[in-house]
Coordinates of N, CA and C in Angstrom, one line a residue:
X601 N -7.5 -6.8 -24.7 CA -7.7 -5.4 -24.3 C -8.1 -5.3 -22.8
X602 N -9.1 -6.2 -22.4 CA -9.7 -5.9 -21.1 C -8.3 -6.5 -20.0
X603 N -7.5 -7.1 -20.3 CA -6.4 -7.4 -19.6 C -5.2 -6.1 -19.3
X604 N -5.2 -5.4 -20.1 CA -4.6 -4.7 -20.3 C -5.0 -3.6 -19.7
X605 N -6.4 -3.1 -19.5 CA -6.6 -2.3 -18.9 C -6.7 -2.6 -17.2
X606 N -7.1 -3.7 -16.8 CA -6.7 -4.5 -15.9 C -4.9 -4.5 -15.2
X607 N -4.3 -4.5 -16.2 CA -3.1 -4.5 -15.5 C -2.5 -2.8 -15.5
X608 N -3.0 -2.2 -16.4 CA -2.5 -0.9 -15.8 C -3.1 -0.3 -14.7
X609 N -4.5 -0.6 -14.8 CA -5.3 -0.3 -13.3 C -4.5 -1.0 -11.9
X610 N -4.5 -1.8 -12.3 CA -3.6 -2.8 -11.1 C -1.8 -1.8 -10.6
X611 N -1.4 -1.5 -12.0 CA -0.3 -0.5 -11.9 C -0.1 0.6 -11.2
X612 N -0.7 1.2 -11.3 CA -1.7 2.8 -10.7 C -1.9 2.8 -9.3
X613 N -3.2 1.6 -9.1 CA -3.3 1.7 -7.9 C -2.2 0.9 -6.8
X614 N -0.9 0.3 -7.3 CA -0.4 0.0 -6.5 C 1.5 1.2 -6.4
X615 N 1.2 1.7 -8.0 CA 2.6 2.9 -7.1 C 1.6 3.9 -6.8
X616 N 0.7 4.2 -6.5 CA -0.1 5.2 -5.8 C 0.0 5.5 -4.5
X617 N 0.7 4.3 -3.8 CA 1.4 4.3 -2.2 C 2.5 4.9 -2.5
X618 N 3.2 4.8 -3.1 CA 5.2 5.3 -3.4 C 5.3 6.5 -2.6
X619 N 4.4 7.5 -3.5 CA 4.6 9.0 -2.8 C 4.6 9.2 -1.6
X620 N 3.6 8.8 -0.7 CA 3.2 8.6 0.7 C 4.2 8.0 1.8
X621 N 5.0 7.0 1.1 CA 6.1 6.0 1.8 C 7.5 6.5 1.8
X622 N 7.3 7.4 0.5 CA 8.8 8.2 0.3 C 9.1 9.2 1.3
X623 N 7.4 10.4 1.3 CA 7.5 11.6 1.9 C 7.4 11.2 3.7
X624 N 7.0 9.9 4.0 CA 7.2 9.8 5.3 C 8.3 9.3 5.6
X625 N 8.9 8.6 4.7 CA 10.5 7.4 5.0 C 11.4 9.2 5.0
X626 N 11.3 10.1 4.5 CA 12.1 11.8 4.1 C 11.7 12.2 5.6
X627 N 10.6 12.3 5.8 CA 10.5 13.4 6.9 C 9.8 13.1 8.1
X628 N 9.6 11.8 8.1 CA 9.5 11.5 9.5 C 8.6 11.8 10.6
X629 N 7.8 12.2 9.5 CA 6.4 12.5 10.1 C 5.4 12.0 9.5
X630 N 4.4 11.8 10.4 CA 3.2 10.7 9.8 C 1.7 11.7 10.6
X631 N 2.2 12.5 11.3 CA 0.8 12.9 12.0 C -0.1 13.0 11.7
X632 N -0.6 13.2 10.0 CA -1.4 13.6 9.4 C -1.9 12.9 8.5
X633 N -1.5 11.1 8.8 CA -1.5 9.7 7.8 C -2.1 9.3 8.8
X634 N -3.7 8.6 7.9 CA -4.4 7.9 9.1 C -4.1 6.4 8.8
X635 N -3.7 5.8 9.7 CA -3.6 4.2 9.9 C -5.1 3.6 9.1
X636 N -5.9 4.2 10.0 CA -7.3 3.3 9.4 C -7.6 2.9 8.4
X637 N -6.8 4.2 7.2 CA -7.1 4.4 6.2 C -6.5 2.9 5.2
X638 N -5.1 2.8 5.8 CA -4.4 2.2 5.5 C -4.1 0.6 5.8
X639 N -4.9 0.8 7.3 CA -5.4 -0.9 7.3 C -6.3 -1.3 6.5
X640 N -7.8 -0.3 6.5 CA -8.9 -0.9 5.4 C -8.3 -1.2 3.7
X641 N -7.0 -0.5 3.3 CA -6.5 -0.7 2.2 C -6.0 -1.6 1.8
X642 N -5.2 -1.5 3.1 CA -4.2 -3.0 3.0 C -5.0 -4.7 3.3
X643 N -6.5 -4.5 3.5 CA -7.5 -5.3 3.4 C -7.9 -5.5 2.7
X644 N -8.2 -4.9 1.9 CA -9.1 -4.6 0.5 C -7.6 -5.0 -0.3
X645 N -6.8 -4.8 -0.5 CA -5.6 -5.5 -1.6 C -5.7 -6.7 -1.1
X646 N -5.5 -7.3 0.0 CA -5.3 -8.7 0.6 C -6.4 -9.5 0.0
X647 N -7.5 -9.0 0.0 CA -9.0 -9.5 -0.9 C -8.4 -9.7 -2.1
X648 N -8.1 -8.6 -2.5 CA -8.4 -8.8 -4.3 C -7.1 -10.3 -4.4
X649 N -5.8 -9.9 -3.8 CA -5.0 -11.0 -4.1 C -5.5 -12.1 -3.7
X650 N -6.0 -12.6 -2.8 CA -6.8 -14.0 -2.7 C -8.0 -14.2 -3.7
X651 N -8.4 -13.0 -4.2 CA -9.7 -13.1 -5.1 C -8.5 -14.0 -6.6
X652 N -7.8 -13.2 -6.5 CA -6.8 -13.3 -7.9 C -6.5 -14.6 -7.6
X653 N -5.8 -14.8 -7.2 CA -5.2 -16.5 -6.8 C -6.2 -17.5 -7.2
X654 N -7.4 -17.4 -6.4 CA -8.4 -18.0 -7.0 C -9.1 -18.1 -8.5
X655 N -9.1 -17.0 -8.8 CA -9.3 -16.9 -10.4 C -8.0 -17.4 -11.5
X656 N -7.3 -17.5 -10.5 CA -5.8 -17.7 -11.4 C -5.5 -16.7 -12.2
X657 N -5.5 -15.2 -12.0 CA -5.3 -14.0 -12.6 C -4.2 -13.3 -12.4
X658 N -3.0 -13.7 -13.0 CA -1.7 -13.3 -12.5 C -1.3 -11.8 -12.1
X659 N -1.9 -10.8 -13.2 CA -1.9 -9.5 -12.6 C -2.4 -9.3 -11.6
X660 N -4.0 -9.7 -11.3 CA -4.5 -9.3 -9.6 C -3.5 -9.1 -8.6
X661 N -2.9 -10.5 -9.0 CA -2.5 -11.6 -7.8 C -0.7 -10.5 -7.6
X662 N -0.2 -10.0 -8.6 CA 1.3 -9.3 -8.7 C 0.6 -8.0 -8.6
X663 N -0.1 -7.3 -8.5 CA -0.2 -5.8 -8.2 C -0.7 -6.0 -6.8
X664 N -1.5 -6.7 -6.9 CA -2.2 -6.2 -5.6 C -1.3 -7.3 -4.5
X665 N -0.6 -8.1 -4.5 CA 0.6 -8.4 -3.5 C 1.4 -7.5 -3.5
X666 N 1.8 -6.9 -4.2 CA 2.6 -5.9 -4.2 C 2.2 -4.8 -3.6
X667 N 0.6 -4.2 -3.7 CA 0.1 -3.4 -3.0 C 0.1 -3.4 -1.3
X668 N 0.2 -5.1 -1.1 CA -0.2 -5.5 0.3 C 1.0 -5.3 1.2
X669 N 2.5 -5.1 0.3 CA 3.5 -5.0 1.0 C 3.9 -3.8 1.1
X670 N 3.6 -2.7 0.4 CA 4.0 -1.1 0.4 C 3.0 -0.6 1.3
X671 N 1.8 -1.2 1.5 CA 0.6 -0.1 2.6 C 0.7 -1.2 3.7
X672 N 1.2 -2.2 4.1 CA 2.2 -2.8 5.0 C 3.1 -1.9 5.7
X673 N 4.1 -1.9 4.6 CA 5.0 -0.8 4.9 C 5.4 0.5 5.5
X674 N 3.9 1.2 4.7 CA 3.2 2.5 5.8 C 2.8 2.4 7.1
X675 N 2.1 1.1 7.1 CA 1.4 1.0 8.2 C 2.7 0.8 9.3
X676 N 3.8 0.5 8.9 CA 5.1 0.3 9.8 C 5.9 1.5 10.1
X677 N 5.9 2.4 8.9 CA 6.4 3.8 9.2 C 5.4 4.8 10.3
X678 N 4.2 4.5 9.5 CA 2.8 5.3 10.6 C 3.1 4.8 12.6
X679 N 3.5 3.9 12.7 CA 3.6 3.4 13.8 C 5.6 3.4 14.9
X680 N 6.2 3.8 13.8 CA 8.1 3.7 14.0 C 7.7 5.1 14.4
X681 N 7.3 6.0 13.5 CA 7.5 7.4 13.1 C 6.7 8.2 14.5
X682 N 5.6 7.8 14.5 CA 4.5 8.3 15.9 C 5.3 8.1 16.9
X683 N 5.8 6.7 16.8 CA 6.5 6.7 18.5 C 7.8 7.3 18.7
X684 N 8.5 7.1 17.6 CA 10.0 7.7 18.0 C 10.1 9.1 17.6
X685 N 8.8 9.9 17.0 CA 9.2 11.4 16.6 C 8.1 12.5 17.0
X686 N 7.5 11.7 17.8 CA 6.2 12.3 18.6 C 5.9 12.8 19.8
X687 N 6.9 12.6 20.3 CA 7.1 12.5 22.1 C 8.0 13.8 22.3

């Protein structure tokens, strides 16, 4: 059971980026997406997946990698989007 709720939590918090990635990959605007927000995120997933690895906890270790590449990803639109639709 406690795995379980573990891996849906792990679920959650990692398509909880999706919407944010979609509406800025659509419209090309980021003005209003704070990077910081998104670095300290994408820090805090990079923890838990090194926490996970170490515990040998395969869900940690698959959501929250997963996490680390989608607020990645933002962090790449936040930065394409500012420069090329800002000016």
């Amino acid at each position: 059971m406690e795995e379980l709720i573990g891996t849906f939590a792990g679920i959650f918090t990692t398509v909880a980026a999706l919407p944010q990635i979609y509406k800025a990959w659509r419209s090309k605007k980021v003005d209003d997406v704070s990077p910081k927000m998104f670095y300290t995120i994408t820090i805090g997933v990079f923890l838990w997946t090194i926490y996970g690895i170490l515990k040998s906890d395969i869900p940690i270790i698959v959501t929250n990698g997963i996490s680390v590449i989608l607020n990645c990803t933002m962090l790449i639109l936040i930065y394409r989007y500012r420069t090329v639709y800002s000016k």
